[in-house]
Amino acid sequence: MMRARDVMTTTVHTVAPETSIAGIARLLVDRRIGAAPVVDAGGQLVGIVSESDLMRRPEIGTERERSWLMRFVSDPEALAAEYVKNEGPTAAAVMTRKVVTVGKDAPLDQVAGLMEDNRIKRVVVVDEGRVCGIVSRANFVQAIATHGTPAKVEPDPGEAGDSLLREHLLDRIRQQPWSQSPTFNVLVSGGVAHLWGAVRNDAERKAMVVAAQTMPGIRSVEDHLAVIHWNFGV
């Protein structure tokens, strides 16, 4: 049974409650992500800001206009809350506070059910209230593409399991001085390492492949990485 820890993206970009709307927007664009968890000074998850939370904004003239009749019949408290969300200057004002979360060991079918039931695109993975990963729809697709390809050689019974190999390979890549890619992921199936996501240049892509190829227990490597040049100075 696959679990959240087997597929989640472990490089998670977070924002503070006081982060400005412009700062959140730049993060989402630069990192090519659809949402960012909001964490307090102690590292605890307090909310999440997604692209949908930034659709109705005065900066781009998309704030919701209600007729006088709708304003008359609407609940003033609801109108006040809507005003704060649409006009608020920071993450604390616009974030969704009720975040759907799971633990690292949550079965993947449970994660899928939560996403379907709540009509959301991602679930935050937490460990004692701290964000340790995100499972998105893309991670499910990556898992299908990875585990739908049978390994050419079955791993020996005494070798480390795929989950442990994945954790070790992720740690190995993160510890390298050249590893600064914000959106990469690793899945391992039958000893075959599948590299997913985006990297900054071809040199970093090749280095990731070599790191996987030379790791004990990895039988072969499937490179699905895309080279995308981010503008981090914006």
CSV table of C-alpha atoms in Angstrom, one decimal:
chain,number,residue,atom,x,y,z
A,1,MET,CA,0.0,0.0,0.0
A,2,MET,CA,1.5,3.4,-1.0
A,3,ARG,CA,1.4,6.1,1.5
A,4,ALA,CA,1.7,9.9,1.4
A,5,ARG,CA,5.4,9.8,2.3
A,6,ASP,CA,6.1,7.7,-0.8
A,7,VAL,CA,4.9,10.3,-3.3
A,8,MET,CA,4.8,13.7,-1.5
A,9,THR,CA,6.9,16.6,-2.6
A,10,THR,CA,9.2,17.3,0.3
A,11,THR,CA,10.5,20.7,-0.8
A,12,VAL,CA,7.7,23.0,0.4
A,13,HIS,CA,7.7,26.7,0.0
A,14,THR,CA,5.9,28.4,2.9
A,15,VAL,CA,5.0,32.0,3.8
A,16,ALA,CA,4.5,33.8,7.1
A,17,PRO,CA,1.2,35.3,8.1
A,18,GLU,CA,2.6,38.8,7.5
A,19,THR,CA,3.8,38.1,4.0
A,20,SER,CA,2.4,40.6,1.5
A,21,ILE,CA,0.0,39.7,-1.3
A,22,ALA,CA,2.6,40.8,-3.9
A,23,GLY,CA,5.2,38.6,-2.1
A,24,ILE,CA,2.9,35.6,-2.2
A,25,ALA,CA,2.1,36.1,-5.9
A,26,ARG,CA,5.8,36.4,-6.7
A,27,LEU,CA,6.6,33.2,-4.8
A,28,LEU,CA,3.8,31.2,-6.7
A,29,VAL,CA,5.0,32.5,-10.0
A,30,ASP,CA,8.8,32.1,-9.4
A,31,ARG,CA,8.5,28.6,-8.0
A,32,ARG,CA,5.7,27.6,-10.4
A,33,ILE,CA,3.5,26.3,-7.6
A,34,GLY,CA,-0.2,26.7,-7.0
A,35,ALA,CA,-0.3,27.2,-3.2
A,36,ALA,CA,1.9,28.0,-0.2
A,37,PRO,CA,1.2,26.8,3.4
A,38,VAL,CA,1.3,29.6,6.0
A,39,VAL,CA,3.3,28.9,9.1
A,40,ASP,CA,3.8,30.9,12.2
A,41,ALA,CA,7.1,31.9,13.9
A,42,GLY,CA,7.1,28.5,15.7
A,43,GLY,CA,6.8,26.6,12.4
A,44,GLN,CA,3.2,25.5,13.0
A,45,LEU,CA,0.8,25.4,10.1
A,46,VAL,CA,-1.9,28.1,10.4
A,47,GLY,CA,-3.3,28.2,6.9
A,48,ILE,CA,-2.7,28.0,3.2
A,49,VAL,CA,-2.9,30.5,0.3
A,50,SER,CA,-3.7,29.2,-3.1
A,51,GLU,CA,-4.1,30.8,-6.5
A,52,SER,CA,-7.9,30.9,-6.0
A,53,ASP,CA,-7.4,33.1,-2.9
A,54,LEU,CA,-5.8,35.7,-5.1
A,55,MET,CA,-8.4,35.9,-7.9
A,56,ARG,CA,-10.6,38.7,-6.5
A,57,ARG,CA,-8.1,41.5,-5.8
A,58,PRO,CA,-8.3,45.3,-6.2
A,59,GLU,CA,-4.7,45.3,-7.6
A,60,ILE,CA,-6.1,43.8,-10.8
A,61,GLY,CA,-9.6,45.2,-10.7
A,62,THR,CA,-11.4,41.8,-10.1
A,63,GLU,CA,-12.9,42.5,-6.7
A,64,ARG,CA,-16.5,41.2,-6.5
A,65,GLU,CA,-19.2,43.9,-7.0
A,66,ARG,CA,-22.6,43.2,-5.4
A,67,SER,CA,-25.8,44.9,-6.3
A,68,TRP,CA,-27.6,47.0,-3.6
A,69,LEU,CA,-30.2,44.3,-3.3
A,70,MET,CA,-27.6,41.6,-2.6
A,71,ARG,CA,-25.9,43.9,-0.1
A,72,PHE,CA,-29.2,44.5,1.6
A,73,VAL,CA,-30.2,40.8,1.9
A,74,SER,CA,-26.7,39.5,2.7
A,75,ASP,CA,-25.4,38.8,6.2
A,76,PRO,CA,-23.3,41.8,7.3
A,77,GLU,CA,-20.8,39.4,9.0
A,78,ALA,CA,-20.3,37.4,5.8
A,79,LEU,CA,-19.9,40.7,3.8
A,80,ALA,CA,-17.3,41.8,6.3
A,81,ALA,CA,-15.4,38.6,6.1
A,82,GLU,CA,-15.5,38.7,2.3
A,83,TYR,CA,-14.2,42.3,2.4
A,84,VAL,CA,-11.2,41.2,4.5
A,85,LYS,CA,-10.4,38.4,2.2
A,86,ASN,CA,-10.6,40.5,-1.0
A,87,GLU,CA,-8.9,43.6,0.4
A,88,GLY,CA,-6.5,42.2,3.1
A,89,PRO,CA,-2.8,43.1,2.5
A,90,THR,CA,-1.2,39.9,3.9
A,91,ALA,CA,-1.4,36.1,4.0
A,92,ALA,CA,-3.2,36.2,7.3
A,93,ALA,CA,-6.1,38.0,5.7
A,94,VAL,CA,-6.6,35.9,2.6
A,95,MET,CA,-5.5,32.5,3.7
A,96,THR,CA,-7.8,29.5,4.1
A,97,ARG,CA,-7.6,28.6,7.8
A,98,LYS,CA,-9.1,25.1,7.7
A,99,VAL,CA,-6.4,23.2,5.9
A,100,VAL,CA,-6.9,19.6,4.9
A,101,THR,CA,-3.9,17.7,6.3
A,102,VAL,CA,-2.7,14.1,6.6
A,103,GLY,CA,0.2,12.4,8.3
A,104,LYS,CA,3.2,10.9,6.4
A,105,ASP,CA,1.8,7.4,6.8
A,106,ALA,CA,-1.7,8.1,5.5
A,107,PRO,CA,-2.7,5.6,2.8
A,108,LEU,CA,-2.7,7.1,-0.7
A,109,ASP,CA,-6.3,6.1,-1.3
A,110,GLN,CA,-7.3,8.1,1.8
A,111,VAL,CA,-5.4,11.1,0.5
A,112,ALA,CA,-7.3,10.8,-2.8
A,113,GLY,CA,-10.6,10.6,-1.0
A,114,LEU,CA,-9.9,13.7,1.0
A,115,MET,CA,-9.0,15.6,-2.2
A,116,GLU,CA,-12.2,14.4,-3.9
A,117,ASP,CA,-14.5,15.1,-1.0
A,118,ASN,CA,-13.1,18.6,-0.3
A,119,ARG,CA,-12.7,19.4,-4.0
A,120,ILE,CA,-9.1,20.5,-3.5
A,121,LYS,CA,-5.9,20.1,-5.6
A,122,ARG,CA,-3.5,19.3,-2.8
A,123,VAL,CA,-3.2,18.0,0.7
A,124,VAL,CA,-0.6,19.2,3.2
A,125,VAL,CA,1.4,16.5,5.0
A,126,VAL,CA,2.3,17.4,8.6
A,127,ASP,CA,4.3,15.9,11.4
A,128,GLU,CA,3.4,17.2,14.8
A,129,GLY,CA,1.9,20.3,13.3
A,130,ARG,CA,4.9,21.1,11.1
A,131,VAL,CA,4.7,20.9,7.3
A,132,CYS,CA,6.9,18.1,5.9
A,133,GLY,CA,5.4,17.7,2.4
A,134,ILE,CA,2.6,18.3,0.0
A,135,VAL,CA,0.7,15.7,-2.1
A,136,SER,CA,-0.8,17.2,-5.2
A,137,ARG,CA,-2.6,15.8,-8.2
A,138,ALA,CA,0.7,15.8,-10.1
A,139,ASN,CA,2.2,13.5,-7.5
A,140,PHE,CA,-0.5,10.9,-8.3
A,141,VAL,CA,0.2,11.1,-12.0
A,142,GLN,CA,4.0,10.8,-11.2
A,143,ALA,CA,3.2,7.7,-9.1
A,144,ILE,CA,1.2,6.1,-11.9
A,145,ALA,CA,3.9,6.8,-14.5
A,146,THR,CA,6.6,5.5,-12.1
A,147,HIS,CA,4.9,2.3,-10.8
A,148,GLY,CA,3.3,1.5,-14.1
A,149,THR,CA,6.7,0.8,-15.4
A,150,PRO,CA,7.9,-2.6,-14.1
A,151,ALA,CA,11.5,-2.9,-13.1
A,152,LYS,CA,13.7,-4.9,-15.4
A,153,VAL,CA,15.3,-6.7,-12.5
A,154,GLU,CA,13.5,-7.4,-9.3
A,155,PRO,CA,15.3,-6.1,-6.1
A,156,ASP,CA,16.9,-8.7,-3.8
A,157,PRO,CA,14.9,-9.4,-0.7
A,158,GLY,CA,17.7,-8.2,1.5
A,159,GLU,CA,18.0,-4.8,-0.1
A,160,ALA,CA,16.4,-1.6,1.3
A,161,GLY,CA,12.8,-1.0,0.4
A,162,ASP,CA,11.8,1.5,-2.2
A,163,SER,CA,10.6,4.0,0.5
A,164,LEU,CA,13.9,4.0,2.3
A,165,LEU,CA,15.8,4.3,-1.0
A,166,ARG,CA,13.7,7.3,-1.9
A,167,GLU,CA,14.4,9.0,1.5
A,168,HIS,CA,18.1,8.4,1.1
A,169,LEU,CA,18.2,9.7,-2.4
A,170,LEU,CA,16.3,12.8,-1.6
A,171,ASP,CA,18.7,13.5,1.3
A,172,ARG,CA,21.7,12.8,-0.9
A,173,ILE,CA,20.5,15.3,-3.5
A,174,ARG,CA,19.5,18.0,-1.0
A,175,GLN,CA,23.0,17.9,0.6
A,176,GLN,CA,24.8,18.7,-2.6
A,177,PRO,CA,26.0,22.3,-3.0
A,178,TRP,CA,24.7,22.4,-6.6
A,179,SER,CA,21.2,21.3,-5.6
A,180,GLN,CA,18.9,24.4,-5.4
A,181,SER,CA,16.0,23.3,-7.6
A,182,PRO,CA,12.8,24.3,-5.9
A,183,THR,CA,10.5,21.8,-7.5
A,184,PHE,CA,11.9,18.3,-7.9
A,185,ASN,CA,10.6,15.0,-6.7
A,186,VAL,CA,11.9,11.4,-6.5
A,187,LEU,CA,9.9,8.2,-6.7
A,188,VAL,CA,11.4,4.7,-6.5
A,189,SER,CA,9.7,1.6,-7.8
A,190,GLY,CA,11.4,-1.8,-7.8
A,191,GLY,CA,14.8,-0.2,-7.3
A,192,VAL,CA,14.3,2.1,-10.3
A,193,ALA,CA,14.6,5.8,-9.4
A,194,HIS,CA,12.3,8.2,-11.3
A,195,LEU,CA,13.3,11.9,-11.2
A,196,TRP,CA,10.5,14.3,-11.6
A,197,GLY,CA,10.0,18.1,-11.6
A,198,ALA,CA,12.0,21.0,-12.8
A,199,VAL,CA,15.6,22.1,-12.5
A,200,ARG,CA,17.4,25.3,-13.3
A,201,ASN,CA,19.9,24.1,-15.9
A,202,ASP,CA,21.1,21.0,-17.7
A,203,ALA,CA,24.2,20.7,-15.5
A,204,GLU,CA,21.9,20.3,-12.4
A,205,ARG,CA,19.8,17.8,-14.3
A,206,LYS,CA,22.8,15.7,-15.1
A,207,ALA,CA,24.1,15.9,-11.6
A,208,MET,CA,20.8,14.6,-10.2
A,209,VAL,CA,20.9,11.7,-12.6
A,210,VAL,CA,24.5,10.8,-11.5
A,211,ALA,CA,23.6,11.1,-7.8
A,212,ALA,CA,20.8,8.6,-8.4
A,213,GLN,CA,22.9,6.3,-10.6
A,214,THR,CA,25.7,6.0,-8.1
A,215,MET,CA,23.6,5.5,-5.0
A,216,PRO,CA,23.7,1.9,-3.6
A,217,GLY,CA,20.5,0.0,-4.1
A,218,ILE,CA,19.4,2.0,-7.2
A,219,ARG,CA,19.3,-0.3,-10.2
A,220,SER,CA,18.5,2.2,-12.9
A,221,VAL,CA,17.3,5.8,-13.3
A,222,GLU,CA,14.5,7.3,-15.4
A,223,ASP,CA,15.0,11.0,-16.0
A,224,HIS,CA,11.7,13.0,-16.4
A,225,LEU,CA,13.2,16.3,-15.3
A,226,ALA,CA,12.5,19.5,-17.2
A,227,VAL,CA,15.0,22.4,-17.5
A,228,ILE,CA,13.3,25.7,-16.6
A,229,HIS,CA,15.1,29.0,-16.0
A,230,TRP,CA,13.6,30.9,-13.1
A,231,ASN,CA,13.9,34.6,-12.6
A,232,PHE,CA,14.6,34.7,-8.9
A,233,GLY,CA,15.3,38.4,-8.9
A,234,VAL,CA,11.7,39.4,-9.7
